[in-house]
mmCIF file of C-alpha atoms and ligand atoms in Angstrom:
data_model
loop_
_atom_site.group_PDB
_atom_site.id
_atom_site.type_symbol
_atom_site.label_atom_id
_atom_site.label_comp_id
_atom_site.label_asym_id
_atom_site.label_seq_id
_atom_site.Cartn_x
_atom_site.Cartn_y
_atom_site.Cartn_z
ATOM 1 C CA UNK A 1418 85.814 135.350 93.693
ATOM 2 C CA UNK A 1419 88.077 137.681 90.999
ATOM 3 C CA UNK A 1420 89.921 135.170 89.223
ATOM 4 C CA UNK A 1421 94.078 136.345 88.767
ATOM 5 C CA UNK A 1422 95.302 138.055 86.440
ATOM 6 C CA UNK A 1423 98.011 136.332 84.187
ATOM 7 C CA UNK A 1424 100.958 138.353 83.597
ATOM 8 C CA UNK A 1425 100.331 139.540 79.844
ATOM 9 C CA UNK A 1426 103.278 141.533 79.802
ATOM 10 C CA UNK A 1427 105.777 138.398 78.876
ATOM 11 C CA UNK A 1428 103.432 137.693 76.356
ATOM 12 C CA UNK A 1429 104.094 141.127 74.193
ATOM 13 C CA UNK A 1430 105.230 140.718 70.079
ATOM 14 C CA UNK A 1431 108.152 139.363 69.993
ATOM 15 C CA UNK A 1432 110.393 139.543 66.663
ATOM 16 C CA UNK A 1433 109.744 136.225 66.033
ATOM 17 C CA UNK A 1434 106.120 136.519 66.223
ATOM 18 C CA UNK A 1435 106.410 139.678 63.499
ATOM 19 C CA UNK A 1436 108.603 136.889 61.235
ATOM 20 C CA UNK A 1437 105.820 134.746 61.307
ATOM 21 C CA UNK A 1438 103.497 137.448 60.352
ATOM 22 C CA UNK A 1439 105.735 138.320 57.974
ATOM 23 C CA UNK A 1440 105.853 134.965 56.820
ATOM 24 C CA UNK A 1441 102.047 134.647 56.172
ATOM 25 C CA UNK A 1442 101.570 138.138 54.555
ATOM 26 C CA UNK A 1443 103.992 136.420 51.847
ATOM 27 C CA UNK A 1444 102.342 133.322 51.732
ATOM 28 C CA UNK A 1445 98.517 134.915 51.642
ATOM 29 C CA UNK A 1446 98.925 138.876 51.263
ATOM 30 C CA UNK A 1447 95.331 138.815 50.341
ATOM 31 C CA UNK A 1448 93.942 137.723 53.580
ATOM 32 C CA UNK A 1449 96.764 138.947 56.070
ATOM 33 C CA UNK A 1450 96.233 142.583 54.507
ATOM 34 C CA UNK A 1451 98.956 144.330 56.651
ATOM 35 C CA UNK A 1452 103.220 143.611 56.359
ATOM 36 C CA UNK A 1453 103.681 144.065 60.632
ATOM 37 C CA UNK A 1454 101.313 143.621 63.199
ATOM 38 C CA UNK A 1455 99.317 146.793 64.865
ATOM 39 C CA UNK A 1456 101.312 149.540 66.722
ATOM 40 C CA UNK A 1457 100.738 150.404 70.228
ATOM 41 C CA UNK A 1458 99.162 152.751 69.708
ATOM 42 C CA UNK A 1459 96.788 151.978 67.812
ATOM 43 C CA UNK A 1460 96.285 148.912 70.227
ATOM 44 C CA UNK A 1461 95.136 151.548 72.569
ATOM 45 C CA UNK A 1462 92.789 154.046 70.433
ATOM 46 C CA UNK A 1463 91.014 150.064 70.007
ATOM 47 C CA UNK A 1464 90.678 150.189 73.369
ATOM 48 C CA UNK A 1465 89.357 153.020 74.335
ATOM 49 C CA UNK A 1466 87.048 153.479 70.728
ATOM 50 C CA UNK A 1467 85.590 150.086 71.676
ATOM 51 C CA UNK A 1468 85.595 151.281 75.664
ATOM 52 C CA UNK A 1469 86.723 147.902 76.279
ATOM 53 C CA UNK A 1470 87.116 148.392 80.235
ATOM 54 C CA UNK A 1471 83.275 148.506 80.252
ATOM 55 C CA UNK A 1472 82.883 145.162 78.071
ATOM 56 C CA UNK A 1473 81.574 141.973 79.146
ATOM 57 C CA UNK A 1474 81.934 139.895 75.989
ATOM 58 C CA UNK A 1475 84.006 140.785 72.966
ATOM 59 C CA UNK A 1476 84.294 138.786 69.709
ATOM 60 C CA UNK A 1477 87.750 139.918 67.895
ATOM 61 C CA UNK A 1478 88.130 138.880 64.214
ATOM 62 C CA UNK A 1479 91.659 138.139 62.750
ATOM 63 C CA UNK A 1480 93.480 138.809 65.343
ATOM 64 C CA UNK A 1481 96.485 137.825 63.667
ATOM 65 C CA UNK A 1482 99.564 137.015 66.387
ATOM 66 C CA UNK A 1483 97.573 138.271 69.145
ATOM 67 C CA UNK A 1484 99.086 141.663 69.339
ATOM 68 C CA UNK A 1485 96.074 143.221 69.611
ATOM 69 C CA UNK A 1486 94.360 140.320 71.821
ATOM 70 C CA UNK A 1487 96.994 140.832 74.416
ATOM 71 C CA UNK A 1488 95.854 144.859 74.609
ATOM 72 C CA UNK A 1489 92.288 143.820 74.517
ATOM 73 C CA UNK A 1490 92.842 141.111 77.294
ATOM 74 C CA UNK A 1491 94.925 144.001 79.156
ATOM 75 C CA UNK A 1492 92.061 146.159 79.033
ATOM 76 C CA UNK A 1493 89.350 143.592 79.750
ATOM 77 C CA UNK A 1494 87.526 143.145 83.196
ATOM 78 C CA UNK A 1495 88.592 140.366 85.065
ATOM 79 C CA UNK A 1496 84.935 138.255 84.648
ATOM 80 C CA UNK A 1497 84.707 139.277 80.606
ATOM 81 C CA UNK A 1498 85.423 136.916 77.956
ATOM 82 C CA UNK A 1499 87.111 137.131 74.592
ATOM 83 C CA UNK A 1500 86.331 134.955 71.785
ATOM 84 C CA UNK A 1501 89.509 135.347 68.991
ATOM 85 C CA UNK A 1502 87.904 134.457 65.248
ATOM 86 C CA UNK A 1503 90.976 133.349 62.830
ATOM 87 C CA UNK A 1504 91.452 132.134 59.452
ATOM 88 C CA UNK A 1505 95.160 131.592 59.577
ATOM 89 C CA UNK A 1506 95.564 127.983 61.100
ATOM 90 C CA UNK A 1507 99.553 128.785 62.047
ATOM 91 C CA UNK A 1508 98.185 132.379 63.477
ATOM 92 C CA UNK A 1509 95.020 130.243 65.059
ATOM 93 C CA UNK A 1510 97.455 127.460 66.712
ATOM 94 C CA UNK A 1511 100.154 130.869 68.305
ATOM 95 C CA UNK A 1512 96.889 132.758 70.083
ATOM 96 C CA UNK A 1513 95.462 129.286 71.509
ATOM 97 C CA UNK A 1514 99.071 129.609 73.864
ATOM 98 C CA UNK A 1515 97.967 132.792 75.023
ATOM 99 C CA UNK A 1516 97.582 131.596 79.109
ATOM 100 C CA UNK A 1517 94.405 133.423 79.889
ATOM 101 C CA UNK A 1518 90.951 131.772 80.820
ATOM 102 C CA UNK A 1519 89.489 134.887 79.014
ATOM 103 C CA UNK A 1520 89.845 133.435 76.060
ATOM 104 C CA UNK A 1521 88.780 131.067 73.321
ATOM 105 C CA UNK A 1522 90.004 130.965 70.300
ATOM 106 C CA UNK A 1523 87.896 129.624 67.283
ATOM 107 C CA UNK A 1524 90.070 128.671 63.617
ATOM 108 C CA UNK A 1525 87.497 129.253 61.424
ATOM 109 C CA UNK A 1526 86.010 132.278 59.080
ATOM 110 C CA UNK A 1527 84.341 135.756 60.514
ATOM 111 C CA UNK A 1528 81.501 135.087 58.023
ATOM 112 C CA UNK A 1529 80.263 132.441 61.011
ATOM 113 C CA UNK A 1530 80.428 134.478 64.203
ATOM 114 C CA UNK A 1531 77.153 133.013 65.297
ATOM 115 C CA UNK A 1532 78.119 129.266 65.281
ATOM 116 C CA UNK A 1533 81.904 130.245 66.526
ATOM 117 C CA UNK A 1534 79.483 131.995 69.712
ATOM 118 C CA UNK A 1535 77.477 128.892 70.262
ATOM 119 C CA UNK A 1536 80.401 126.500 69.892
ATOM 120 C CA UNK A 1537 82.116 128.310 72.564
ATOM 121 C CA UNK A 1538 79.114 128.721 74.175
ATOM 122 C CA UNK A 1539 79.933 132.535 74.715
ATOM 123 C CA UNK A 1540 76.575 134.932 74.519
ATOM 124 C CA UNK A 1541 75.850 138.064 72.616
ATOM 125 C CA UNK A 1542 78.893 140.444 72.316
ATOM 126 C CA UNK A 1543 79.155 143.966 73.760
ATOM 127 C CA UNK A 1544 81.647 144.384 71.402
ATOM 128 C CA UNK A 1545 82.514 143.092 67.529
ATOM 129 C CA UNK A 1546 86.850 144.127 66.484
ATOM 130 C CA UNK A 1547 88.135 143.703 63.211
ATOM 131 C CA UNK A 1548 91.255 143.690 61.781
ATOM 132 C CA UNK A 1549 90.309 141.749 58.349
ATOM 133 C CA UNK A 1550 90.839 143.000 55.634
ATOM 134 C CA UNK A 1551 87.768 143.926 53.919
ATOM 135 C CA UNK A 1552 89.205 145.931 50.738
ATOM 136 C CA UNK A 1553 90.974 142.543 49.389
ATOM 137 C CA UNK A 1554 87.859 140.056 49.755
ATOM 138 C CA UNK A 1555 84.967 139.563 47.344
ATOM 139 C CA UNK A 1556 81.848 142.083 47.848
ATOM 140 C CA UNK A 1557 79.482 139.362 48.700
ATOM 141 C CA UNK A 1558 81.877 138.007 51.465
ATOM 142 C CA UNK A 1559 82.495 141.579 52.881
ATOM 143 C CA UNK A 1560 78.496 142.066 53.345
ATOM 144 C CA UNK A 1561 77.857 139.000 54.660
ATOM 145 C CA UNK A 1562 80.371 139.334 57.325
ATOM 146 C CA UNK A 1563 79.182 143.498 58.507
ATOM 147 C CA UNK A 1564 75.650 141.696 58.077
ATOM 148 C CA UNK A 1565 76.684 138.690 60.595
ATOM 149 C CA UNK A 1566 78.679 141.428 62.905
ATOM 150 C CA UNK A 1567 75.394 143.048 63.126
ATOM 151 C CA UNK A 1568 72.641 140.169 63.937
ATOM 152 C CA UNK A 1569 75.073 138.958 66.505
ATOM 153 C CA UNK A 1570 75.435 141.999 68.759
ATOM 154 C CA UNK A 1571 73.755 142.793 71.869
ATOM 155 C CA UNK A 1572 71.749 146.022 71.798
ATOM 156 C CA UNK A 1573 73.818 148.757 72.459
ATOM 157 C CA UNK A 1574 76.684 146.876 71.425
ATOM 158 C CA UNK A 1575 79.750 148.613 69.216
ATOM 159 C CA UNK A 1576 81.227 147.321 66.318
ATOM 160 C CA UNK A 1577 84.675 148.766 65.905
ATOM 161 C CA UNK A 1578 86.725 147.911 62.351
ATOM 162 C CA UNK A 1579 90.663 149.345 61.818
ATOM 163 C CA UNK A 1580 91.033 149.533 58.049
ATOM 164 C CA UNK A 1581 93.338 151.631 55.686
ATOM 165 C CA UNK A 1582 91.244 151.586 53.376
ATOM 166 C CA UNK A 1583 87.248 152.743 53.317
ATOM 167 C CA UNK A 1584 85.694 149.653 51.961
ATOM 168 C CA UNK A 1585 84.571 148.300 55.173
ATOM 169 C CA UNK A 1586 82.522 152.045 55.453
ATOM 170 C CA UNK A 1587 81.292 152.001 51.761
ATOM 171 C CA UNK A 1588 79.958 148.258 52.437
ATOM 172 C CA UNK A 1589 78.743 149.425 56.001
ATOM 173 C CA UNK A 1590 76.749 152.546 55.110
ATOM 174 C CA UNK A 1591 74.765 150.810 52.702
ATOM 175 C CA UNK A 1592 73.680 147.667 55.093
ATOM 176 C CA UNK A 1593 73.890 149.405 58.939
ATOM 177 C CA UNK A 1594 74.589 153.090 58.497
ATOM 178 C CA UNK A 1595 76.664 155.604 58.944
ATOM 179 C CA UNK A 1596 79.978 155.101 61.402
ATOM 180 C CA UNK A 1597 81.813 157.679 63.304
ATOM 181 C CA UNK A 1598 85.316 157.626 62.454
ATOM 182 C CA UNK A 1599 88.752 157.809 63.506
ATOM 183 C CA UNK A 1600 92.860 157.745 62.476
ATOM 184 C CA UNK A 1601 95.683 156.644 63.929
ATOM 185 C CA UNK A 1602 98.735 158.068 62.173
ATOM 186 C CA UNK A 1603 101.229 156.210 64.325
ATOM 187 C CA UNK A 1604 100.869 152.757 62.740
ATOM 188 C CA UNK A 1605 102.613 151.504 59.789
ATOM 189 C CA UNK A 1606 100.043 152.310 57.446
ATOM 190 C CA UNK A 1607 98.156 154.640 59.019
ATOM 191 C CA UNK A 1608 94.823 152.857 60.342
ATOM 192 C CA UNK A 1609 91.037 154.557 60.194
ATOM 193 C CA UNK A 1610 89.239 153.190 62.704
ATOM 194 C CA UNK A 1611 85.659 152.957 62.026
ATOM 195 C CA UNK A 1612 82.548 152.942 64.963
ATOM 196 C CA UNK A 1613 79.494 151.619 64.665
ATOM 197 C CA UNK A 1614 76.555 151.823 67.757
ATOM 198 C CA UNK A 1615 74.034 148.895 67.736
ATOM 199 C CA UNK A 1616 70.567 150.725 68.976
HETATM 200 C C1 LIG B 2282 95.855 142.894 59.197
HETATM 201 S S1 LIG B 2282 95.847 141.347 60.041
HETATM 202 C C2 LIG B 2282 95.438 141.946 61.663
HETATM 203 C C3 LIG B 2282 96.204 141.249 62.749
HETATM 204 C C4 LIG B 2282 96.086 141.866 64.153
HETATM 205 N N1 LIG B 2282 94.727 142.038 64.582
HETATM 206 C C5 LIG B 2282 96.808 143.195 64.225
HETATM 207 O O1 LIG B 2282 96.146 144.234 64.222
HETATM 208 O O2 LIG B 2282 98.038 143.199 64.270
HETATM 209 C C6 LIG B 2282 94.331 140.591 59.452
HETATM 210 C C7 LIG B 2282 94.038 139.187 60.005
HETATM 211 O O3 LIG B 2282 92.727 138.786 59.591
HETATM 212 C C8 LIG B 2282 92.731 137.392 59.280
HETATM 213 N N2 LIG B 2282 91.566 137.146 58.407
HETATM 214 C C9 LIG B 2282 91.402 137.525 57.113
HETATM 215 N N3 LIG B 2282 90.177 137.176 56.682
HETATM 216 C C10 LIG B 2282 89.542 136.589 57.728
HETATM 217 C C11 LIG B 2282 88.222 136.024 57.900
HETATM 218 N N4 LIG B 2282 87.330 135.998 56.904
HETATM 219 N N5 LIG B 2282 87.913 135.507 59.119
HETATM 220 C C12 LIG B 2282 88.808 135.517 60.142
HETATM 221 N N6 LIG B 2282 90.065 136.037 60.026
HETATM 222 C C13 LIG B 2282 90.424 136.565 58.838
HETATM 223 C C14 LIG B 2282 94.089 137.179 58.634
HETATM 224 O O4 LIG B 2282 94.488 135.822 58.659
HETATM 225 C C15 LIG B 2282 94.975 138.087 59.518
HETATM 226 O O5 LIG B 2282 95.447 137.395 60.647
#
């Protein structure tokens, strides 16, 4: 049987929700990388770069206050499964009230994607998002993380990163190749959104 799907609608940004993002870009600008949350928009060029209404089980790393979890669980198939990777404890402790069996949500780093899967006893994603910030960690950290994107997806499998900046595609280029790339000009900054294609 299709199980129901919850109403995600209630469950959009609210202004308190940017306060507390707010709140944590102050408190750790290095590691929430971005003042607001995602636009809409580019919510759905996510979507449809990661073709997300074909995905059976997506890993998303910071996802922050869930802005962009809510548009991926939107776009999801009802039987799919998301499994939401976040540093932030507060941000960690907001998306774990997210009412949708979808989900699991794992507080810990996107440098351990592998042991976050087996914990939640999720298997090989379809699809790897990222929203971390890749230009404001150390070098070593930023490989090891595209490296640990990589040897956990399932053949065929995308990995899609939205960045501002091109460090994520410098670092990538040089470990997995070359990505196809994207903008979204309506999103405060403007976002590249970078595609890579497991073979
Ligand atoms: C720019 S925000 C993106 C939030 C949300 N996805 C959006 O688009 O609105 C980046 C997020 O990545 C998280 N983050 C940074 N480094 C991380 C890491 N190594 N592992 C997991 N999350 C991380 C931050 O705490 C923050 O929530």
């Amino acid at each position: 049987m299709v199980p129901a799907m919850p109403n995600l609608q209630r469950f959009r940004p609210q202004p308190d929700k940017r306060l507390t993002f707010l709140n944590e870009f102050i408190r750790r600008p290095g590691l929430v990388g971005s003042v607001i949350p995602s636009s809409r928009f580019l919510e759905r060029k996510i979507v449809s770069t990661a073709q997300l209404t074909e995905a059976k089980n997506v890993v998303e790393l910071g996802p922050g206050t869930g802005g962009t979890t809510r548009a991926v669980l939107r776009a999801l198939p009802a039987s799919s499964r998301i499994l939401a990777i976040e540093l932030s404890a507060q941000f960690a402790s907001l998306l774990a009230r997210l009412p949708d069996p979808r989900l699991s949500v794992e507080h810990g780093s996107a440098a351990d994607i592998r042991g976050a899967l087996e914990r939640h006893g999720m298997e090989a994603p379809d699809v790897v998002l990222s929203g971390i910030p890749f230009s404001t960690m150390p070098t070593e950290l930023g490989r090891k993380i595209i490296e640990e994107v990589w040897s956990s997806l399932a053949p065929g499998g995308r990995f899609v990163a939205y960045q501002f900046r091109d460090r994520v595609s410098v670092l990538g280029k040089q470990i997995i190749g070359r990505p196809k790339v994207d903008i979204e000009l309506l999103n405060v900054p403007p976002m590249r959104l970078y595609c890579w294609k497991k073979p």
